[in-house]
mmCIF file of C-alpha atoms in Angstrom:
data_model
loop_
_atom_site.group_PDB
_atom_site.id
_atom_site.type_symbol
_atom_site.label_atom_id
_atom_site.label_comp_id
_atom_site.label_asym_id
_atom_site.label_seq_id
_atom_site.Cartn_x
_atom_site.Cartn_y
_atom_site.Cartn_z
ATOM 1 C CA MET A 216 150.317 -21.293 -69.044
ATOM 2 C CA ALA A 217 151.887 -24.165 -67.139
ATOM 3 C CA GLN A 218 152.062 -27.754 -68.413
ATOM 4 C CA LEU A 219 149.126 -30.475 -67.109
ATOM 5 C CA ILE A 220 151.155 -32.488 -64.292
ATOM 6 C CA GLU A 221 150.747 -37.035 -65.639
ATOM 7 C CA HIS A 222 150.147 -39.640 -63.589
ATOM 8 C CA SER A 223 151.164 -43.176 -63.729
ATOM 9 C CA GLN A 224 151.426 -46.328 -61.979
ATOM 10 C CA LEU A 225 154.679 -47.800 -63.652
ATOM 11 C CA PRO A 226 155.153 -51.717 -62.236
ATOM 12 C CA ILE A 227 159.185 -51.251 -61.062
ATOM 13 C CA ARG A 228 160.337 -53.972 -58.751
ATOM 14 C CA GLY A 229 157.023 -55.544 -57.900
ATOM 15 C CA LEU A 230 155.834 -52.629 -57.329
ATOM 16 C CA ASN A 231 153.552 -50.315 -58.561
ATOM 17 C CA LEU A 232 155.114 -46.375 -58.196
ATOM 18 C CA HIS A 233 153.765 -43.955 -58.168
ATOM 19 C CA VAL A 234 155.124 -40.970 -60.954
ATOM 20 C CA ALA A 235 154.303 -37.599 -61.823
ATOM 21 C CA GLN A 236 155.375 -36.664 -65.070
ATOM 22 C CA VAL A 237 156.071 -33.385 -67.484
ATOM 23 C CA GLY A 238 157.302 -31.967 -70.449
ATOM 24 C CA THR A 239 158.065 -32.608 -73.494
ATOM 25 C CA GLY A 240 161.782 -33.950 -72.477
ATOM 26 C CA GLU A 241 163.767 -32.451 -75.897
ATOM 27 C CA LEU A 242 166.648 -31.259 -74.106
ATOM 28 C CA GLY A 243 166.619 -34.372 -71.514
ATOM 29 C CA THR A 244 165.643 -35.460 -68.295
ATOM 30 C CA VAL A 245 164.755 -34.824 -65.048
ATOM 31 C CA VAL A 246 164.236 -37.130 -62.132
ATOM 32 C CA PHE A 247 163.618 -35.438 -58.631
ATOM 33 C CA LEU A 248 164.050 -37.733 -54.959
ATOM 34 C CA HIS A 249 161.403 -36.347 -52.421
ATOM 35 C CA GLY A 250 162.279 -36.587 -48.381
ATOM 36 C CA PHE A 251 160.137 -36.706 -45.462
ATOM 37 C CA PRO A 252 157.799 -35.858 -44.548
ATOM 38 C CA GLU A 253 157.721 -34.720 -49.277
ATOM 39 C CA ILE A 254 155.596 -36.167 -51.414
ATOM 40 C CA TRP A 255 156.125 -35.926 -55.855
ATOM 41 C CA TYR A 256 154.499 -32.648 -54.738
ATOM 42 C CA SER A 257 157.013 -31.031 -53.253
ATOM 43 C CA TRP A 258 158.898 -31.113 -57.018
ATOM 44 C CA ARG A 259 155.909 -28.970 -57.961
ATOM 45 C CA HIS A 260 157.485 -25.600 -59.275
ATOM 46 C CA GLN A 261 160.765 -27.424 -60.454
ATOM 47 C CA MET A 262 158.728 -29.433 -62.382
ATOM 48 C CA GLN A 263 156.673 -26.113 -64.260
ATOM 49 C CA ALA A 264 159.833 -24.844 -64.571
ATOM 50 C CA VAL A 265 162.238 -27.794 -66.409
ATOM 51 C CA ALA A 266 158.988 -28.404 -68.536
ATOM 52 C CA ALA A 267 158.530 -25.201 -69.858
ATOM 53 C CA ALA A 268 163.029 -24.797 -70.714
ATOM 54 C CA GLY A 269 161.840 -28.065 -72.720
ATOM 55 C CA TYR A 270 162.899 -31.136 -71.147
ATOM 56 C CA ARG A 271 160.655 -33.795 -69.177
ATOM 57 C CA ALA A 272 160.003 -33.964 -65.944
ATOM 58 C CA ILE A 273 159.635 -36.981 -63.685
ATOM 59 C CA ALA A 274 159.000 -37.677 -59.352
ATOM 60 C CA PRO A 275 157.720 -40.799 -58.231
ATOM 61 C CA ASP A 276 156.771 -40.981 -55.330
ATOM 62 C CA SER A 277 159.217 -43.307 -53.212
ATOM 63 C CA ARG A 278 158.678 -46.396 -52.678
ATOM 64 C CA GLY A 279 156.494 -46.890 -48.827
ATOM 65 C CA TYR A 280 154.896 -43.164 -49.412
ATOM 66 C CA GLY A 281 152.145 -41.813 -51.372
ATOM 67 C CA LEU A 282 150.380 -42.932 -53.385
ATOM 68 C CA SER A 283 153.988 -45.834 -54.566
ATOM 69 C CA ASP A 284 153.220 -49.637 -53.249
ATOM 70 C CA GLN A 285 154.477 -50.169 -49.531
ATOM 71 C CA PRO A 286 156.892 -52.544 -49.873
ATOM 72 C CA PRO A 287 156.446 -56.269 -48.855
ATOM 73 C CA GLU A 288 158.126 -58.041 -45.838
ATOM 74 C CA PRO A 289 160.664 -57.585 -44.500
ATOM 75 C CA GLU A 290 160.365 -54.498 -42.041
ATOM 76 C CA PRO A 291 163.275 -51.809 -44.450
ATOM 77 C CA GLU A 292 165.697 -52.494 -40.953
ATOM 78 C CA ASP A 293 166.130 -55.692 -41.025
ATOM 79 C CA VAL A 294 167.369 -55.271 -44.892
ATOM 80 C CA GLU A 295 171.375 -55.754 -45.890
ATOM 81 C CA THR A 296 171.115 -52.574 -48.237
ATOM 82 C CA PRO A 297 168.124 -51.084 -48.113
ATOM 83 C CA TRP A 298 169.153 -48.403 -49.794
ATOM 84 C CA GLU A 299 170.318 -49.951 -52.650
ATOM 85 C CA ASP A 300 166.174 -50.414 -52.714
ATOM 86 C CA LEU A 301 166.156 -46.613 -54.191
ATOM 87 C CA VAL A 302 169.063 -46.531 -56.394
ATOM 88 C CA ALA A 303 167.524 -49.402 -58.510
ATOM 89 C CA ASP A 304 163.692 -47.886 -58.005
ATOM 90 C CA VAL A 305 165.547 -44.886 -60.008
ATOM 91 C CA LEU A 306 166.722 -47.077 -62.772
ATOM 92 C CA GLY A 307 163.915 -49.217 -63.072
ATOM 93 C CA ILE A 308 161.803 -45.770 -63.584
ATOM 94 C CA LEU A 309 164.449 -45.220 -66.367
ATOM 95 C CA ASP A 310 164.377 -48.444 -68.138
ATOM 96 C CA ALA A 311 160.618 -48.342 -67.582
ATOM 97 C CA LEU A 312 160.520 -45.325 -70.104
ATOM 98 C CA SER A 313 163.699 -45.869 -72.001
ATOM 99 C CA ILE A 314 166.031 -43.510 -70.578
ATOM 100 C CA PRO A 315 169.347 -44.093 -71.402
ATOM 101 C CA LYS A 316 169.968 -40.665 -69.274
ATOM 102 C CA ALA A 317 168.890 -38.869 -66.875
ATOM 103 C CA PHE A 318 169.619 -35.240 -64.022
ATOM 104 C CA LEU A 319 168.932 -36.801 -61.271
ATOM 105 C CA VAL A 320 167.797 -33.517 -57.947
ATOM 106 C CA GLY A 321 167.793 -35.474 -54.427
ATOM 107 C CA LYS A 322 167.095 -33.391 -51.905
ATOM 108 C CA ASP A 323 166.559 -35.072 -48.072
ATOM 109 C CA PHE A 324 167.196 -38.477 -47.576
ATOM 110 C CA GLY A 325 166.047 -38.403 -51.933
ATOM 111 C CA ALA A 326 169.980 -36.756 -52.144
ATOM 112 C CA MET A 327 171.157 -40.385 -50.923
ATOM 113 C CA PRO A 328 169.489 -42.276 -53.907
ATOM 114 C CA ALA A 329 170.436 -39.589 -55.892
ATOM 115 C CA TYR A 330 174.161 -39.517 -54.990
ATOM 116 C CA ASP A 331 174.682 -43.424 -54.997
ATOM 117 C CA PHE A 332 173.015 -43.864 -58.423
ATOM 118 C CA ALA A 333 175.980 -41.151 -60.352
ATOM 119 C CA LEU A 334 178.187 -42.914 -58.819
ATOM 120 C CA ARG A 335 176.433 -46.617 -59.486
ATOM 121 C CA HIS A 336 175.285 -44.969 -62.799
ATOM 122 C CA PRO A 337 177.623 -42.333 -64.580
ATOM 123 C CA ASP A 338 176.853 -43.541 -67.342
ATOM 124 C CA ARG A 339 173.140 -43.413 -66.608
ATOM 125 C CA THR A 340 173.911 -39.502 -65.457
ATOM 126 C CA CYS A 341 173.797 -36.627 -66.959
ATOM 127 C CA GLY A 342 174.918 -34.466 -63.516
ATOM 128 C CA VAL A 343 173.307 -34.670 -60.027
ATOM 129 C CA MET A 344 172.144 -31.260 -57.753
ATOM 130 C CA CYS A 345 171.144 -32.066 -53.867
ATOM 131 C CA LEU A 346 169.570 -29.615 -51.674
ATOM 132 C CA GLY A 347 170.208 -29.628 -48.448
ATOM 133 C CA ILE A 348 172.388 -32.824 -47.842
ATOM 134 C CA PRO A 349 176.135 -32.481 -48.930
ATOM 135 C CA PHE A 350 177.364 -36.652 -50.119
ATOM 136 C CA SER A 351 178.799 -38.230 -46.622
ATOM 137 C CA PRO A 352 181.173 -41.771 -47.634
ATOM 138 C CA VAL A 353 179.741 -42.540 -44.335
ATOM 139 C CA PRO A 354 176.641 -43.738 -42.601
ATOM 140 C CA TYR A 355 175.280 -40.548 -40.765
ATOM 141 C CA ASN A 356 175.545 -41.008 -37.032
ATOM 142 C CA PHE A 357 174.097 -38.048 -34.544
ATOM 143 C CA GLU A 358 174.398 -40.392 -31.719
ATOM 144 C CA GLY A 359 177.251 -39.405 -29.348
ATOM 145 C CA THR A 360 177.514 -35.736 -30.906
ATOM 146 C CA MET A 361 173.562 -34.590 -30.888
ATOM 147 C CA PRO A 362 170.967 -34.332 -27.719
ATOM 148 C CA GLU A 363 169.286 -37.059 -27.070
ATOM 149 C CA GLY A 364 166.164 -35.262 -27.677
ATOM 150 C CA PHE A 365 167.557 -35.068 -31.401
ATOM 151 C CA TYR A 366 164.071 -36.468 -33.646
ATOM 152 C CA PRO A 367 166.331 -38.247 -35.674
ATOM 153 C CA LEU A 368 167.004 -40.426 -32.967
ATOM 154 C CA ARG A 369 163.970 -40.637 -30.727
ATOM 155 C CA TRP A 370 162.563 -41.435 -34.334
ATOM 156 C CA ARG A 371 165.032 -44.773 -34.713
ATOM 157 C CA GLN A 372 163.509 -46.251 -31.607
ATOM 158 C CA PRO A 373 160.777 -48.372 -32.788
ATOM 159 C CA GLY A 374 157.413 -47.711 -31.824
ATOM 160 C CA ARG A 375 158.505 -43.913 -30.459
ATOM 161 C CA ALA A 376 157.733 -42.233 -33.159
ATOM 162 C CA GLU A 377 153.999 -44.727 -34.965
ATOM 163 C CA ALA A 378 152.783 -43.679 -30.977
ATOM 164 C CA ASP A 379 154.234 -40.041 -31.346
ATOM 165 C CA PHE A 380 151.724 -39.231 -33.938
ATOM 166 C CA GLY A 381 148.932 -42.074 -34.078
ATOM 167 C CA ARG A 382 148.150 -38.673 -30.980
ATOM 168 C CA TYR A 383 147.205 -36.717 -34.148
ATOM 169 C CA ASP A 384 145.422 -36.780 -37.575
ATOM 170 C CA ILE A 385 147.765 -37.553 -40.330
ATOM 171 C CA ARG A 386 147.708 -33.331 -41.403
ATOM 172 C CA ARG A 387 148.089 -32.120 -38.008
ATOM 173 C CA VAL A 388 150.622 -34.472 -37.994
ATOM 174 C CA VAL A 389 152.085 -33.178 -41.493
ATOM 175 C CA ARG A 390 151.599 -29.904 -40.277
ATOM 176 C CA THR A 391 153.359 -29.843 -37.000
ATOM 177 C CA ILE A 392 156.550 -30.824 -39.245
ATOM 178 C CA TYR A 393 157.133 -28.171 -41.951
ATOM 179 C CA VAL A 394 156.305 -26.138 -39.155
ATOM 180 C CA LEU A 395 159.341 -27.646 -37.168
ATOM 181 C CA PHE A 396 161.372 -28.391 -39.848
ATOM 182 C CA SER A 397 161.171 -24.771 -42.017
ATOM 183 C CA GLY A 398 163.123 -23.149 -38.561
ATOM 184 C CA SER A 399 166.714 -22.453 -38.894
ATOM 185 C CA GLU A 400 167.590 -23.933 -35.958
ATOM 186 C CA VAL A 401 167.074 -27.825 -35.164
ATOM 187 C CA PRO A 402 164.700 -29.570 -33.714
ATOM 188 C CA VAL A 403 164.726 -31.220 -30.194
ATOM 189 C CA ALA A 404 162.538 -32.460 -27.739
ATOM 190 C CA LYS A 405 163.275 -32.017 -23.874
ATOM 191 C CA VAL A 406 163.241 -34.930 -21.099
ATOM 192 C CA GLY A 407 159.360 -35.461 -21.055
ATOM 193 C CA GLN A 408 158.919 -34.809 -24.257
ATOM 194 C CA GLU A 409 158.065 -35.624 -27.665
ATOM 195 C CA THR A 410 158.640 -34.395 -30.922
ATOM 196 C CA MET A 411 155.727 -33.176 -31.812
ATOM 197 C CA ASP A 412 154.564 -31.134 -28.179
ATOM 198 C CA LEU A 413 157.223 -28.347 -30.053
ATOM 199 C CA ALA A 414 155.048 -26.956 -32.190
ATOM 200 C CA ASP A 415 150.223 -26.767 -31.861
ATOM 201 C CA ASP A 416 147.585 -25.668 -33.980
ATOM 202 C CA SER A 417 148.662 -22.186 -32.454
ATOM 203 C CA THR A 418 152.208 -21.821 -34.729
ATOM 204 C CA PRO A 419 151.295 -20.793 -38.263
ATOM 205 C CA LEU A 420 152.346 -22.346 -40.965
ATOM 206 C CA PRO A 421 155.341 -20.996 -42.524
ATOM 207 C CA GLU A 422 153.736 -17.824 -45.089
ATOM 208 C CA TRP A 423 154.791 -19.815 -48.594
ATOM 209 C CA PHE A 424 153.408 -23.075 -47.299
ATOM 210 C CA THR A 425 148.955 -22.870 -47.505
ATOM 211 C CA GLU A 426 146.259 -25.003 -45.979
ATOM 212 C CA GLU A 427 145.995 -25.766 -49.614
ATOM 213 C CA ASP A 428 149.513 -27.332 -50.355
ATOM 214 C CA LEU A 429 148.293 -29.199 -46.316
ATOM 215 C CA ASP A 430 145.471 -30.823 -47.565
ATOM 216 C CA VAL A 431 147.197 -32.167 -50.094
ATOM 217 C CA TYR A 432 150.226 -33.303 -48.285
ATOM 218 C CA ALA A 433 147.485 -35.189 -45.633
ATOM 219 C CA SER A 434 145.993 -36.316 -48.474
ATOM 220 C CA LEU A 435 148.940 -38.433 -49.818
ATOM 221 C CA TYR A 436 149.730 -39.993 -46.389
ATOM 222 C CA GLU A 437 146.517 -41.218 -45.620
ATOM 223 C CA LYS A 438 147.014 -43.403 -48.922
ATOM 224 C CA SER A 439 150.654 -44.234 -46.520
ATOM 225 C CA GLY A 440 150.189 -43.280 -43.718
ATOM 226 C CA PHE A 441 153.960 -42.535 -41.460
ATOM 227 C CA GLY A 442 154.390 -46.463 -41.310
ATOM 228 C CA TYR A 443 157.430 -46.759 -43.576
ATOM 229 C CA PRO A 444 158.273 -43.098 -44.538
ATOM 230 C CA ILE A 445 159.498 -43.581 -41.258
ATOM 231 C CA ARG A 446 161.101 -46.758 -41.085
ATOM 232 C CA MET A 447 162.689 -45.841 -44.314
ATOM 233 C CA PRO A 448 164.664 -43.286 -43.672
ATOM 234 C CA TYR A 449 165.226 -43.163 -39.452
ATOM 235 C CA ARG A 450 165.780 -47.057 -38.678
ATOM 236 C CA CYS A 451 168.502 -47.474 -41.178
ATOM 237 C CA THR A 452 170.542 -44.653 -41.630
ATOM 238 C CA ASP A 453 172.969 -47.716 -40.563
ATOM 239 C CA LYS A 454 172.766 -48.587 -43.129
ATOM 240 C CA MET A 455 174.034 -46.395 -45.540
ATOM 241 C CA THR A 456 177.390 -47.909 -47.234
ATOM 242 C CA THR A 457 180.147 -46.997 -46.750
ATOM 243 C CA GLN A 458 182.205 -45.429 -49.326
ATOM 244 C CA LEU A 459 185.922 -43.449 -48.865
ATOM 245 C CA ASP A 460 186.898 -44.555 -51.455
ATOM 246 C CA ALA A 461 184.065 -42.760 -53.974
ATOM 247 C CA LYS A 462 184.399 -40.640 -57.118
ATOM 248 C CA PHE A 463 181.674 -38.578 -58.831
ATOM 249 C CA GLN A 464 182.713 -38.469 -62.972
ATOM 250 C CA VAL A 465 179.384 -36.291 -63.576
ATOM 251 C CA PRO A 466 179.131 -32.591 -61.978
ATOM 252 C CA VAL A 467 177.707 -32.632 -58.453
ATOM 253 C CA PHE A 468 176.247 -29.340 -57.804
ATOM 254 C CA MET A 469 175.557 -28.831 -54.173
ATOM 255 C CA VAL A 470 172.780 -26.490 -52.850
ATOM 256 C CA ILE A 471 171.371 -25.336 -48.234
ATOM 257 C CA GLY A 472 169.656 -22.685 -48.186
ATOM 258 C CA GLU A 473 171.903 -20.240 -45.283
ATOM 259 C CA ASN A 474 169.218 -20.995 -42.412
ATOM 260 C CA ASP A 475 168.615 -24.403 -42.308
ATOM 261 C CA TYR A 476 168.056 -26.053 -39.432
ATOM 262 C CA THR A 477 170.347 -29.388 -41.341
ATOM 263 C CA PHE A 478 173.573 -26.288 -41.819
ATOM 264 C CA LYS A 479 174.138 -27.280 -37.752
ATOM 265 C CA LEU A 480 174.735 -30.763 -38.446
ATOM 266 C CA PRO A 481 178.086 -31.726 -36.674
ATOM 267 C CA GLY A 482 180.135 -32.430 -40.368
ATOM 268 C CA PHE A 483 178.122 -30.454 -42.881
ATOM 269 C CA GLU A 484 179.196 -27.350 -42.277
ATOM 270 C CA ALA A 485 182.673 -28.810 -43.346
ATOM 271 C CA ALA A 486 181.397 -30.812 -46.181
ATOM 272 C CA VAL A 487 180.196 -28.052 -48.100
ATOM 273 C CA ARG A 488 182.243 -24.735 -46.905
ATOM 274 C CA GLY A 489 185.041 -26.495 -45.478
ATOM 275 C CA GLY A 490 185.953 -28.382 -48.905
ATOM 276 C CA MET A 491 185.094 -31.996 -47.925
ATOM 277 C CA MET A 492 182.280 -32.882 -51.040
ATOM 278 C CA LYS A 493 185.601 -31.319 -53.349
ATOM 279 C CA SER A 494 187.113 -34.519 -52.538
ATOM 280 C CA PHE A 495 184.689 -36.476 -53.405
ATOM 281 C CA ALA A 496 183.545 -34.472 -56.459
ATOM 282 C CA PRO A 497 186.035 -33.320 -58.766
ATOM 283 C CA ASP A 498 183.367 -31.735 -60.972
ATOM 284 C CA LEU A 499 181.580 -30.085 -57.730
ATOM 285 C CA LYS A 500 179.603 -26.471 -57.683
ATOM 286 C CA VAL A 501 177.376 -24.910 -54.565
ATOM 287 C CA ALA A 502 175.244 -22.464 -53.814
ATOM 288 C CA PHE A 503 173.672 -20.925 -50.694
ATOM 289 C CA VAL A 504 170.391 -19.310 -51.171
ATOM 290 C CA PRO A 505 170.417 -16.412 -48.403
ATOM 291 C CA GLU A 506 166.901 -17.297 -45.771
ATOM 292 C CA GLY A 507 166.725 -20.081 -47.860
ATOM 293 C CA SER A 508 165.653 -22.916 -45.230
ATOM 294 C CA HIS A 509 164.642 -26.178 -45.700
ATOM 295 C CA PHE A 510 161.915 -26.397 -47.975
ATOM 296 C CA MET A 511 163.898 -23.970 -50.223
ATOM 297 C CA GLN A 512 162.226 -25.248 -53.084
ATOM 298 C CA GLU A 513 159.024 -24.082 -51.630
ATOM 299 C CA GLN A 514 159.842 -20.803 -50.089
ATOM 300 C CA PHE A 515 161.792 -19.520 -52.922
ATOM 301 C CA PRO A 516 160.709 -21.538 -55.639
ATOM 302 C CA GLU A 517 161.848 -18.884 -58.556
ATOM 303 C CA LYS A 518 165.426 -18.903 -56.936
ATOM 304 C CA VAL A 519 166.120 -22.696 -56.432
ATOM 305 C CA ASN A 520 164.488 -22.562 -60.291
ATOM 306 C CA GLU A 521 166.274 -20.492 -61.350
ATOM 307 C CA LEU A 522 169.442 -22.170 -59.120
ATOM 308 C CA LEU A 523 168.293 -25.317 -61.369
ATOM 309 C CA LEU A 524 167.931 -24.935 -65.022
ATOM 310 C CA GLY A 525 171.992 -22.674 -64.316
ATOM 311 C CA PHE A 526 172.986 -26.223 -63.419
ATOM 312 C CA LEU A 527 171.309 -28.073 -66.119
ATOM 313 C CA LYS A 528 171.942 -25.634 -69.512
ATOM 314 C CA ASP A 529 175.910 -25.973 -68.222
ATOM 315 C CA CYS A 530 176.184 -29.931 -67.882
ATOM 316 C CA PRO A 531 178.104 -31.593 -70.592
ATOM 317 C CA PRO A 532 175.081 -33.005 -72.715
#
């Protein structure tokens, strides 16, 4: 029987962050960090699985997302180290809940603070597992390597995504992004198109994503809106820390779906299959999920849960 997920607001570094929790934590704590357009709910299947196995699952809404407070000015793109805020928020959550060490699980842009936290705070990290996004020692830069219509290049332009999204209600925007990002092709708009034009209401949702799931996502983004989520991460990728001498001291597990469109982005396959990550993470494990999309934790929860629980079990105490 599934345990009841509890919700609370934690005062962390001047903001009230929404945190979902479940499990007693006899075997340890797992912190889940979501991407875009995700939210704590994206980890619902994994939270129940680790709780049933004896762990405590914690999934915050990232600052500015869902039920968490909006950060004050200045805007994230004007901050020198916006990614460090996400790392500091994780540390603040662990301290507020008196948790000495935790496993970190990150997805999409949530992988960046998961990797960075493990590098900065190895004494507070049991291990790190990331879905879809390999570790990069330099900021991501798609200029010149991807078409102009590639959505991160479009969305980094102030006001462009806001105008594109603003033509539709919140539910339609979330629906369209889930449809696009669950495909195997990289979402690229043509000249005269915007990203939201790449799918419409006649395009079916992925079979594993229900109308009820969409309702949950829409209700949470009704609270936060898309203003901050668009700016962070898409207008802050150039402010990622350069870490050419990075060396992970904890186990790292990279999991990617073979139908994840990000696998086609420049450098991603080389990082995963070519061994680049191994030079930074000596204790690296890599797994591929056949047919897995960018949302494999929702698409194939049993498989991802199996990989996650195996990783938790194999990590040294």
